[in-house]
Coordinates of C-alpha atoms in Angstrom, one line a residue:
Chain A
X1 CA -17.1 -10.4 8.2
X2 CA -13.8 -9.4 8.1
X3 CA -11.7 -8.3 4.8
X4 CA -8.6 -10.0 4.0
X5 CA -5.4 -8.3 5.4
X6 CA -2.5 -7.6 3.5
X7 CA -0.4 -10.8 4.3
X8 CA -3.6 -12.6 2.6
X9 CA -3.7 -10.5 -0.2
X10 CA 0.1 -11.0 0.0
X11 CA -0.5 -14.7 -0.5
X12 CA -3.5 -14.3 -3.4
X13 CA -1.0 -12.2 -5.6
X14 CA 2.0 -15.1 -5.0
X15 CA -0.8 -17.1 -6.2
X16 CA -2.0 -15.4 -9.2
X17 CA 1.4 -14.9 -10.4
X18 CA 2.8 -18.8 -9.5
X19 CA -0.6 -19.6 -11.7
X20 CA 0.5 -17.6 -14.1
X21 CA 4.5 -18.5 -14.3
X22 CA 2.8 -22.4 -14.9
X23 CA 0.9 -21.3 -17.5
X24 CA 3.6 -19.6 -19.2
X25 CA 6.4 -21.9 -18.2
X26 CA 5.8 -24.7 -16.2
X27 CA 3.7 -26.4 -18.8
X28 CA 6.4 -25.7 -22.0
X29 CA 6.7 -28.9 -23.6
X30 CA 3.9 -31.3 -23.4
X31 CA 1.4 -32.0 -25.6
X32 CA -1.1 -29.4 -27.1
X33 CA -3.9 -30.7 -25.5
X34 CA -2.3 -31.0 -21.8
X35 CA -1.6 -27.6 -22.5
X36 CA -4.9 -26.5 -23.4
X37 CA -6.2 -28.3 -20.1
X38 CA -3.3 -27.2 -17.8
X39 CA -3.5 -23.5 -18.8
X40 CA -7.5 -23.7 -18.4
X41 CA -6.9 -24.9 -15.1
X42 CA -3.9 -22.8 -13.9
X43 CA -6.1 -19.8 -15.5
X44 CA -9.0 -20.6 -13.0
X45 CA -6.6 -20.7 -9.9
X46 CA -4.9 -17.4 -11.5
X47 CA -8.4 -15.7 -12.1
X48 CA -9.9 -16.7 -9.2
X49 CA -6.7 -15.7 -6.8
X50 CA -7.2 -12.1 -8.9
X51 CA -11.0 -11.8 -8.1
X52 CA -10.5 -12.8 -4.4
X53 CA -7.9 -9.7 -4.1
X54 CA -10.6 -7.6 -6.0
X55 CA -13.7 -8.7 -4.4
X56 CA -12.8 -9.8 -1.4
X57 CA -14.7 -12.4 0.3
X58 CA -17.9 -11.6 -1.3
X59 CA -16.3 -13.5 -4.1
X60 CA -16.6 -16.7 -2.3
X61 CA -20.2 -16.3 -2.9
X62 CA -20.3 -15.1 -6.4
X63 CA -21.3 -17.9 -9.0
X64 CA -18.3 -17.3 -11.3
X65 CA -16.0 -18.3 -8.6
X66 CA -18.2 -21.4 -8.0
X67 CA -17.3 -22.3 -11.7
X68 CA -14.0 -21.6 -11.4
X69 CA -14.2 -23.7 -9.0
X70 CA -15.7 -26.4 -10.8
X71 CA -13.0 -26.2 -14.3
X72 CA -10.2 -26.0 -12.0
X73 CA -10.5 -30.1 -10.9
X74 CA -11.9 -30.9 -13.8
X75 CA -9.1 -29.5 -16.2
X76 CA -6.3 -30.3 -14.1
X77 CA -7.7 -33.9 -14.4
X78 CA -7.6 -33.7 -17.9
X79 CA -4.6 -32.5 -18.4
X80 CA -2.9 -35.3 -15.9
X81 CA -4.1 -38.1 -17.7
X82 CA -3.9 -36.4 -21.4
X83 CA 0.1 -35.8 -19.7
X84 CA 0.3 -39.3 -18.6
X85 CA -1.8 -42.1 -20.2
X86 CA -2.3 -40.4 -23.1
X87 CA -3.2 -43.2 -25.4
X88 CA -6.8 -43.6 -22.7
X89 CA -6.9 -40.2 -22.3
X90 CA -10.0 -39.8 -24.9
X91 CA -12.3 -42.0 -22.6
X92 CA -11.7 -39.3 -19.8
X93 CA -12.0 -36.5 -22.1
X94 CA -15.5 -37.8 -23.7
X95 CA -16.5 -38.4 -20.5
X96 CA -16.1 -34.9 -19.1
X97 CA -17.3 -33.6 -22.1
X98 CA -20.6 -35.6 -21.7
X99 CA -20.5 -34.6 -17.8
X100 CA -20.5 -30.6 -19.3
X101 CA -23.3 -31.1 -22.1
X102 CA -25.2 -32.6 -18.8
X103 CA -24.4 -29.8 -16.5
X104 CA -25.8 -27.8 -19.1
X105 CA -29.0 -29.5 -19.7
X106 CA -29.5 -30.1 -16.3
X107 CA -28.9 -26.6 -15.2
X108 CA -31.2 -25.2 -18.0
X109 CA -34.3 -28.0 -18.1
X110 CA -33.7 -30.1 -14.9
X111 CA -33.3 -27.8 -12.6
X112 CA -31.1 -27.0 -9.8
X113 CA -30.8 -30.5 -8.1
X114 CA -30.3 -32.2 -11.1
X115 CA -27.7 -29.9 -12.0
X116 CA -25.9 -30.3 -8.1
X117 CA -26.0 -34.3 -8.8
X118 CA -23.9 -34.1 -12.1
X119 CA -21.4 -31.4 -10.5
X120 CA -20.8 -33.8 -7.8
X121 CA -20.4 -36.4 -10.1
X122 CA -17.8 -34.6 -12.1
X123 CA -15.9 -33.2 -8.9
X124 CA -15.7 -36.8 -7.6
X125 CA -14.2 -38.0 -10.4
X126 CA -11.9 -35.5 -11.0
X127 CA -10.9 -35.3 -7.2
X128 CA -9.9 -39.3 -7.5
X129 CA -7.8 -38.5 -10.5
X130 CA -6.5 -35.8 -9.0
X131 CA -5.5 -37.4 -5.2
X132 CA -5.4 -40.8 -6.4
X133 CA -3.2 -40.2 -10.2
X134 CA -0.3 -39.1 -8.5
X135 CA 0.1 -41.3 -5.4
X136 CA -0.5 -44.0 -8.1
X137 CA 2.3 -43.3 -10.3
X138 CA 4.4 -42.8 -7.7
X139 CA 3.7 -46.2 -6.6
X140 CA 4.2 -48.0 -9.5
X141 CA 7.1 -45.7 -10.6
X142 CA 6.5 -43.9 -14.0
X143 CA 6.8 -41.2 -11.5
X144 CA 9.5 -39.7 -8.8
X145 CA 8.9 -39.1 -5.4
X146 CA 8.1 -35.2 -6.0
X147 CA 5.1 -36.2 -7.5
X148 CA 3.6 -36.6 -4.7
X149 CA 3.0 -33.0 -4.0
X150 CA 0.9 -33.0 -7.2
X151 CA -1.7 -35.4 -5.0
X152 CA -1.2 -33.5 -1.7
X153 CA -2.8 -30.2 -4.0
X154 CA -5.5 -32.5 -5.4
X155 CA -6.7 -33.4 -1.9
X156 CA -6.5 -29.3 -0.4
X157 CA -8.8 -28.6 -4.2
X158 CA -10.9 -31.4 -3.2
X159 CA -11.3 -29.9 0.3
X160 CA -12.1 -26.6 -1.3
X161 CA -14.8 -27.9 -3.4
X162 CA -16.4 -29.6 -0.7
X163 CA -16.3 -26.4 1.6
X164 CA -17.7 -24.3 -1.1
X165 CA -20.6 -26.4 -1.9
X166 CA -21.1 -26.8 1.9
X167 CA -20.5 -22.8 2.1
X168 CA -23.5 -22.9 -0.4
X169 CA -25.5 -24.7 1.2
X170 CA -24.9 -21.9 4.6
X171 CA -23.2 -24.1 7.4
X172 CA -21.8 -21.8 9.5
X173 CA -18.8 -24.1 11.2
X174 CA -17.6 -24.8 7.4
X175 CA -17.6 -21.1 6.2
X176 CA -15.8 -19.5 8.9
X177 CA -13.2 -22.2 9.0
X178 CA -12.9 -22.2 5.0
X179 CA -13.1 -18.5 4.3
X180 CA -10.2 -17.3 7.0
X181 CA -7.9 -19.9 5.1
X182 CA -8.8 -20.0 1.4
X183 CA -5.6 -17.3 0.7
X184 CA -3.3 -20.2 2.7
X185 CA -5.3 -23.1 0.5
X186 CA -5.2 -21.7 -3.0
X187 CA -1.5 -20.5 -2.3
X188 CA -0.5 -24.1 -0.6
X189 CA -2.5 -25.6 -3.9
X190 CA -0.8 -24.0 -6.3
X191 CA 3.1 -24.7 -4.9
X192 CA 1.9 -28.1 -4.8
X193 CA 1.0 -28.4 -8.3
X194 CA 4.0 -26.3 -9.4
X195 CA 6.6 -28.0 -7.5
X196 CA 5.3 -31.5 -8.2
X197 CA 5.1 -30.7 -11.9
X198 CA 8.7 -29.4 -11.9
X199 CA 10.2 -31.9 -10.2
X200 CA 8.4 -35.2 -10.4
X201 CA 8.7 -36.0 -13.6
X202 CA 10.4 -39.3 -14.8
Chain B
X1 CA 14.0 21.7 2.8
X2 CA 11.0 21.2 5.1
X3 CA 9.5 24.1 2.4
X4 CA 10.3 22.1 -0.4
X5 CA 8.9 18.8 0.7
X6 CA 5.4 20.5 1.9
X7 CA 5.6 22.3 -1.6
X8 CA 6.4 18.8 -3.0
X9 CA 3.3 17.2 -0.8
X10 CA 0.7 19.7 -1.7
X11 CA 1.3 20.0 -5.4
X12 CA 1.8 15.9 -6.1
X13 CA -1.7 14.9 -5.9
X14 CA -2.3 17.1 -9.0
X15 CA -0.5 14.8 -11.1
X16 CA -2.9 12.0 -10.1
X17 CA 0.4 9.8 -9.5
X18 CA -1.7 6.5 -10.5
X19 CA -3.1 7.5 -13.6
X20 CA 0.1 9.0 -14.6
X21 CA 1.9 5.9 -13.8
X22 CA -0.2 3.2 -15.3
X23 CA 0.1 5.6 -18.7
X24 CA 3.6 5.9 -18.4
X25 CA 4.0 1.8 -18.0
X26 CA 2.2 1.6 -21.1
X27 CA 4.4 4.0 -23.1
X28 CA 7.7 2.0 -21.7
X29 CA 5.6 -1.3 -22.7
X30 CA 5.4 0.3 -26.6
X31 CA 9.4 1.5 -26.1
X32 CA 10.7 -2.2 -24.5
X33 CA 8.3 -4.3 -27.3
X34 CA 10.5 -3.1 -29.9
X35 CA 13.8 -2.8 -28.2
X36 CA 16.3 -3.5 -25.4
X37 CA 15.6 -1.8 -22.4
X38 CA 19.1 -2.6 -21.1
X39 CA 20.7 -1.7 -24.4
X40 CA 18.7 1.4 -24.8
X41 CA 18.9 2.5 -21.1
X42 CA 20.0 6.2 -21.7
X43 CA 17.3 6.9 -24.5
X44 CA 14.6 5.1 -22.6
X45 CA 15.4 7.2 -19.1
X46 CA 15.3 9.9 -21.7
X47 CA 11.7 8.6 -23.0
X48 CA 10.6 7.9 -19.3
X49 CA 11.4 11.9 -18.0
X50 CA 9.6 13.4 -21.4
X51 CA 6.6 11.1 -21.2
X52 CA 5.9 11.4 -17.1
X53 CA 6.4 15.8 -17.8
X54 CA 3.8 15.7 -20.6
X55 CA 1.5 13.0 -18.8
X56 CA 2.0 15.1 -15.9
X57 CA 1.1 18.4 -17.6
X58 CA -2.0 17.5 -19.4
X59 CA -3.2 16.2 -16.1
X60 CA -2.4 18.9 -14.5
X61 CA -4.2 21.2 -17.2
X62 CA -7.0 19.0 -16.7
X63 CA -7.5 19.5 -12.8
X64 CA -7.5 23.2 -14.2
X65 CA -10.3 23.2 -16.5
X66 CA -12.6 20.8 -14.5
X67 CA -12.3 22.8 -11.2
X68 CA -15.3 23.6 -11.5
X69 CA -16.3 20.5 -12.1
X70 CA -14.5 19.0 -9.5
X71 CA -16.4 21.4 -6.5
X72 CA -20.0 19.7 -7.5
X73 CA -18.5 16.7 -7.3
X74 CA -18.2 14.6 -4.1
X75 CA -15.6 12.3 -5.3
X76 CA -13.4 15.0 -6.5
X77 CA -14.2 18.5 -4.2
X78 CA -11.1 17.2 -1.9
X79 CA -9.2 17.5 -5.1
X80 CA -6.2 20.4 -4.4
X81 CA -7.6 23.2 -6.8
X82 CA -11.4 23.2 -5.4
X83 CA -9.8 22.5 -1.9
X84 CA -8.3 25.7 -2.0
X85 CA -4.9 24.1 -1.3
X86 CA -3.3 24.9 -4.5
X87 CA -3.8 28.4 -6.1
X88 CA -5.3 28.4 -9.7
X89 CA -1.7 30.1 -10.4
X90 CA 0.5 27.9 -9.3
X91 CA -1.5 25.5 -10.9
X92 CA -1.5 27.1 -14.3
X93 CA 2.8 27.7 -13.8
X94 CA 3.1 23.9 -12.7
X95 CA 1.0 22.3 -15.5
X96 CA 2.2 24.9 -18.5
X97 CA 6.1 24.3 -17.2
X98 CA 5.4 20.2 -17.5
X99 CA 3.4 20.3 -20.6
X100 CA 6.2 22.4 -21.8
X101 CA 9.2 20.5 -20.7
X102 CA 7.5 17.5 -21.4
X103 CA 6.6 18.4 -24.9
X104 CA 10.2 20.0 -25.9
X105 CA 12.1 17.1 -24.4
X106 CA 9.8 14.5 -26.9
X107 CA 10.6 16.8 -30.0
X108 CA 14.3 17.4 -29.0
X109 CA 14.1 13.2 -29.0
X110 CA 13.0 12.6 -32.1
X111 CA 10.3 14.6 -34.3
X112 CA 7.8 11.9 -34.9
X113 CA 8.2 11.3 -30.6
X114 CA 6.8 14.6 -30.4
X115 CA 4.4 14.9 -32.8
X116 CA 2.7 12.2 -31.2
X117 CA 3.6 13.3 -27.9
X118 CA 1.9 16.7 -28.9
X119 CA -0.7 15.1 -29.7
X120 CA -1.7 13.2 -27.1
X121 CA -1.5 16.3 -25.2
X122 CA -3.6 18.3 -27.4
X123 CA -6.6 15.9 -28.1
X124 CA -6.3 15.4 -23.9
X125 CA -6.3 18.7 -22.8
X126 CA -8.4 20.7 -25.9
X127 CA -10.5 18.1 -27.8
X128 CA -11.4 15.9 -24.8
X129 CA -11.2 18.4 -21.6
X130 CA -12.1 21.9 -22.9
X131 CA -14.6 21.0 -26.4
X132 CA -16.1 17.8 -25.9
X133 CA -16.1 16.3 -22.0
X134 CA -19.6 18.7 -21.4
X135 CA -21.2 18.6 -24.3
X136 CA -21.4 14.9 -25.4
X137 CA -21.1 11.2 -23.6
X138 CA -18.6 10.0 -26.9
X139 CA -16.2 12.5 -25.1
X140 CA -14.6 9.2 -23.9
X141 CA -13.7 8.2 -27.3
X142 CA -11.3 11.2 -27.9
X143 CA -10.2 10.3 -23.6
X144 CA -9.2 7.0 -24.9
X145 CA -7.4 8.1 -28.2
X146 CA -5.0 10.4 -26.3
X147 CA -4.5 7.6 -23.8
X148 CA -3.5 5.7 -26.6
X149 CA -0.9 8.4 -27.4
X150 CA 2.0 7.2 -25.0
X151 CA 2.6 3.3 -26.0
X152 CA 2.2 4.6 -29.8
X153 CA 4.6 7.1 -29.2
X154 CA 7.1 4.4 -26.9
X155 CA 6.9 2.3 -30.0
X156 CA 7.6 5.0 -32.5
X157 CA 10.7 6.5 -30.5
X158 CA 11.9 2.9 -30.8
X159 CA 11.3 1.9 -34.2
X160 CA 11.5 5.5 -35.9
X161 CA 8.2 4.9 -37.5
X162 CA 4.8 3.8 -37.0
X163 CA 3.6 0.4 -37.3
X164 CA 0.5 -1.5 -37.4
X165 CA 2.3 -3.3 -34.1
X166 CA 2.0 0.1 -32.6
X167 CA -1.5 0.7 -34.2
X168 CA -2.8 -2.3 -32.6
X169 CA -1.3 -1.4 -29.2
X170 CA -3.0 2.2 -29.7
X171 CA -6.5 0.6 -30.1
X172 CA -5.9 -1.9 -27.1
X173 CA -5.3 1.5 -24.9
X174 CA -8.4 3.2 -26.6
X175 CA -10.5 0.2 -26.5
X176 CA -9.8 -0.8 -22.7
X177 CA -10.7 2.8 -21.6
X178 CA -14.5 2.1 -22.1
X179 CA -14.0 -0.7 -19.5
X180 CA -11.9 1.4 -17.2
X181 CA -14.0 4.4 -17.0
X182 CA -17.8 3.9 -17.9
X183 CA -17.1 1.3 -15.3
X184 CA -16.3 4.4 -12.7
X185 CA -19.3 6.4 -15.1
X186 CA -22.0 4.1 -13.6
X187 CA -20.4 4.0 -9.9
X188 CA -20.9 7.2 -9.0
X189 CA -23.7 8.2 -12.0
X190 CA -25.0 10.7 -9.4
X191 CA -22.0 12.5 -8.8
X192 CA -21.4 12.9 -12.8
X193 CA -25.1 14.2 -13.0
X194 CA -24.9 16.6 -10.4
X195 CA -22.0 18.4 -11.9
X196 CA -24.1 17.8 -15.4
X197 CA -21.4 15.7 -17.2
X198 CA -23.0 13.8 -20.0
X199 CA -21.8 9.9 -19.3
X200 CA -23.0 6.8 -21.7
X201 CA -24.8 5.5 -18.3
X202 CA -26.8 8.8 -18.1
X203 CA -27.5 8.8 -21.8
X204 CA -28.3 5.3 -22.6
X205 CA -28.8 4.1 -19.2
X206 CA -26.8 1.4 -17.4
X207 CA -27.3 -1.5 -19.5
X208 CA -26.5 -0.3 -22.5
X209 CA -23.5 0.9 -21.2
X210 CA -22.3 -3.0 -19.8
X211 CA -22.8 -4.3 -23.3
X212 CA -20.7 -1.5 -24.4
X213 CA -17.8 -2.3 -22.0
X214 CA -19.0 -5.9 -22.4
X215 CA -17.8 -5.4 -26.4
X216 CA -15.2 -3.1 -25.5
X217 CA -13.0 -6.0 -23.7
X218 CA -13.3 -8.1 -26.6
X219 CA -12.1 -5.8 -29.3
X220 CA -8.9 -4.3 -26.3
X221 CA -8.5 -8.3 -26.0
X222 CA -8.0 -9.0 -29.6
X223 CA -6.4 -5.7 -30.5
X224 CA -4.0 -6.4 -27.5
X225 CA -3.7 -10.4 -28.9
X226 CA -2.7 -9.2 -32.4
X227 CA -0.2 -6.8 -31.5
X228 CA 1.7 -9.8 -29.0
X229 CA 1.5 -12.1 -32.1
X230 CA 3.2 -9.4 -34.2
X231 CA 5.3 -8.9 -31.2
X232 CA 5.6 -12.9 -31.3
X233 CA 5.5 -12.5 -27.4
X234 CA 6.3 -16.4 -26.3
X235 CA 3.8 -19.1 -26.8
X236 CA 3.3 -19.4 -23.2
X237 CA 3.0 -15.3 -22.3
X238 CA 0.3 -15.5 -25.7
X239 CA -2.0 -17.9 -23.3
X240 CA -1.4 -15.8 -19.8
X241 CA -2.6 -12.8 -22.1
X242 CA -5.5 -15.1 -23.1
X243 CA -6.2 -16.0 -19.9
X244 CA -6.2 -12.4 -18.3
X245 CA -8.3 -11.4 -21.6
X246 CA -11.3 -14.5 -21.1
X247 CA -11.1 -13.0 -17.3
X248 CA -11.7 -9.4 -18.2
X249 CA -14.2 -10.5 -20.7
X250 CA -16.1 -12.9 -18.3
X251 CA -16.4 -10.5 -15.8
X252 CA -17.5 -7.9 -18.3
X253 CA -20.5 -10.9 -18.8
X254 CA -21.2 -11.9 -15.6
X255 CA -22.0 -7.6 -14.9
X256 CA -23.8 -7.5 -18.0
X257 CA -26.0 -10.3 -16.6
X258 CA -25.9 -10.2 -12.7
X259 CA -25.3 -6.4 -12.4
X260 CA -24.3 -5.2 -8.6
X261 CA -22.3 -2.4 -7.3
X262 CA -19.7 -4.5 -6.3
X263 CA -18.8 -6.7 -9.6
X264 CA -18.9 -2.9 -11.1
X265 CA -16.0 -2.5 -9.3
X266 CA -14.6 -5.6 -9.6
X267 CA -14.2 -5.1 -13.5
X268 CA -13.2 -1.4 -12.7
X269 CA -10.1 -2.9 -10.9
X270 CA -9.6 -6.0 -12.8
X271 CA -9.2 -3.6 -15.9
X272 CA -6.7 -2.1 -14.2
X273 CA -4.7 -5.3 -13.3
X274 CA -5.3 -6.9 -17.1
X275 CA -3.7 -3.6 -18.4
X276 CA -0.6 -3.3 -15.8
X277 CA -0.3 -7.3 -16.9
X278 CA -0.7 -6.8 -20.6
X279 CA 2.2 -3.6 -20.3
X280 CA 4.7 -6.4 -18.4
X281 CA 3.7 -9.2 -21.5
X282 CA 4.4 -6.8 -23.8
X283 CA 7.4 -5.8 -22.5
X284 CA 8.9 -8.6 -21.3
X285 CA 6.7 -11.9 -23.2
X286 CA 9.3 -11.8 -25.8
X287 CA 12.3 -13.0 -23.7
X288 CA 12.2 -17.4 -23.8

């Protein structure tokens, strides 16, 4: 398998460091806790661009990626809804907190398969929030147009789960297709997220 | 001219241009977390020249006393002394001019600047290098306290004094060398043992040596975390800092736990990237 060239690597570092300008920046102003989630999520995309420009592909396999993976939906999520409904934002929160503490106790007693169950749970969840949220509140208008791009980033993370897992479970069709583009995804994700966060709010 | 740039190519790889570079950053860092670098432009090109002639020096001095060293070694016998592509006395003239330069330039600055330039110099080149890097695997401790030497002494030249600011920048350095090199100790363990250079993966083995990192990247995270707050860096540049510290400590972790070759690696080069990023937070993290 071939390395990533330099215009990919190119890409990853954009990445990391439009991760890391949200964290810093693009989040000022909200409310401790949407902070908290938003810089755990933008952290994951940040760390994980950073590890793929380290460790190349191999990362893709490497199961700290596949939990980066797995907080980066999940605490984007959160800190939608703790942004946006924040008065209902506890139910979400107690529920990914219980869908955690099961991960856990799956992963440790239950074994794998358990474990796989609750993770798709949790990604399913948080991948409605984060497609659906957006296109909703366009809709109904607490939000402008540009919010839009918030829910076009959702879907690609979606996407990316889903090839991962599928990566994990070895079919071939999925990994080559995924692994040449993950630089283009995360980058495309992250633009997304940034530019829908800058300018779609009401 | 064609003279001079062969010269010029030959002789520049003794410097180890990287190295030298990333220490430098983090003496600017100490200089620019205290002061303007636009307001202070002609004593910080002043503080750049002194610190990249002594940096230079030492590591030129080094390349002299590990030649030997450097021949058993397969990593480092394409190095220019044990080459045989720079003479030992052009060597010796080059680093002793540097040092020398370097060193005067640092006291003519400001005597505390040079003291502590002097320093770093002298526990690189005599404590670490000559006394210590044969005899004992804690040679890496006196490593990292002279690579703490240049952001103390950035900070000093800026402030006129020391500060536990500048302290606590000093530990981050001499805490995150652990990570950077027993990370390189354990990656090539045979090349250290053939040349019969005690390492903490040779003495202890290799998992001692990833708890030690392991603990290492906490205490450079939170030495390097209480020197932004005292810096107060910007709310949002604290949690990048956080975020690049829980990244360098997970992967410190996850090869503490799931050891390979190439997550050894990994945290050698993620080191690398936390510190460069740290330097740029320190430096710039205050402006918002």
């Amino acid at each position: 398998m071939r390395g990533f060239s330099v215009a990919d690597r190119t890409l990853l570092l954009a990445t990391a460091l439009l991760a890391g300008y949200q964290v810093a920046v693009g989040i000022e102003g909200l409310s401790n806790l949407a902070v908290v989630f938003y810089s755990i999520g933008f952290g994951a995309l940040m760390i994980a661009a950073l590890m793929l420009i380290i460790l190349d592909r191999e990362a893709l396999g490497h199961s700290s990626v596949m939990l980066l993976a797995t907080l980066l939906p999940i605490f984007l999520a959160l800190g939608m809804i703790t942004e946006r409904v924040a008065r209902s934002s506890y139910v979400f929160i107690l529920f990914a907190a219980v869908g955690f503490a099961s991960l856990v106790i799956a992963r440790l007693w239950l074994g794998a398969a358990a474990a796989r169950v609750v993770l798709i749970s949790l990604h399913t969840l948080s991948g409605f929030i984060i497609v659906g949220f957006p296109f909703f509140s366009v809709l109904t208008g607490t939000a402008s147009f540009a919010y839009v791009f918030v829910g076009i980033g959702g879907a690609i993370i979606s996407f990316v789960g889903s090839a991962l897992a599928f990566q994990r479970m070895s079919i071939d069709a999925c990994e080559a297709l995924f692994t040449k583009r993950i630089p283009w995804l995360l980058f495309i994700i992250t633009v997304c997220f940034t530019a829908g966060m800058a300018w779609g709010a009401v | 001219m064609p003279g001079l740039r062969q010269n010029t190519k030959r002789l520049f790889p003794l410097i180890k241009y990287l190295q030298t570079s990333l220490l430098l950053t983090t003496g600017l860092a100490g200089f620019m977390s205290a002061r303007c670098p636009v307001l202070n432009l002609g004593l910080m090109s002043e503080l750049t020249l002194s610190l990249f002639l002594a940096i230079s020096g030492s590591t030129v001095l080094n390349m002299i006393f590990d030649r030997d060293i450097d021949a058993r070694m397969e990593r480092t016998r394409k190095r220019p002394i044990p080459s045989g592509c720079v003479s030992l006395r052009e060597a010796w003239i080059l680093g002793c001019v540097l040092s020398a330069a370097g060193i005067a330039w640092a006291f003519k600055l400001n005597l505390l600047y040079g003291v502590i330039v002097f320093a770093g110099l002298f526990f690189d080149v005599a404590v670490y290098t000559i006394w210590l890097k044969r005899r004992t695997a804690w040679s890496v401790v006196w490593g990292g306290i002279s690579g703490g030497m240049p952001i103390l002494a950035g900070r000093a030249l800026a402030l006129g004094a020391i500060d536990w600011i500048g302290v606590a920048l000093m530990f981050a350095v001499l805490f995150w060398i652990p990570t950077h090199i027993m990370t390189f100790n354990i990656r090539h363990k045979e090349d250290y043992a053939r040349a019969g250079i005690p390492t903490f993966s040779s003495a202890y083995g290799d998992q001692v040596t990833r708890f030690v990192i392991a603990l290492s990247s906490v205490l450079a995270a939170v030495s390097m975390g209480s020197a932004a707050y005292g810096i107060q860096i910007t709310w949002g540049s604290l949690r990048v800092l956080a975020i690049l510290s829980i990244g360098l400590f997970s992967l410190a972790v996850c090869s503490l736990r799931q050891p390979s070759w190439k997550l050894n690696f990994g945290l050698f080069k993620y080191a690398s990237i936390y510190m460069l990023g740290s330097m740029l937070l320190m430096s710039f993290g205050a402006i918002g």
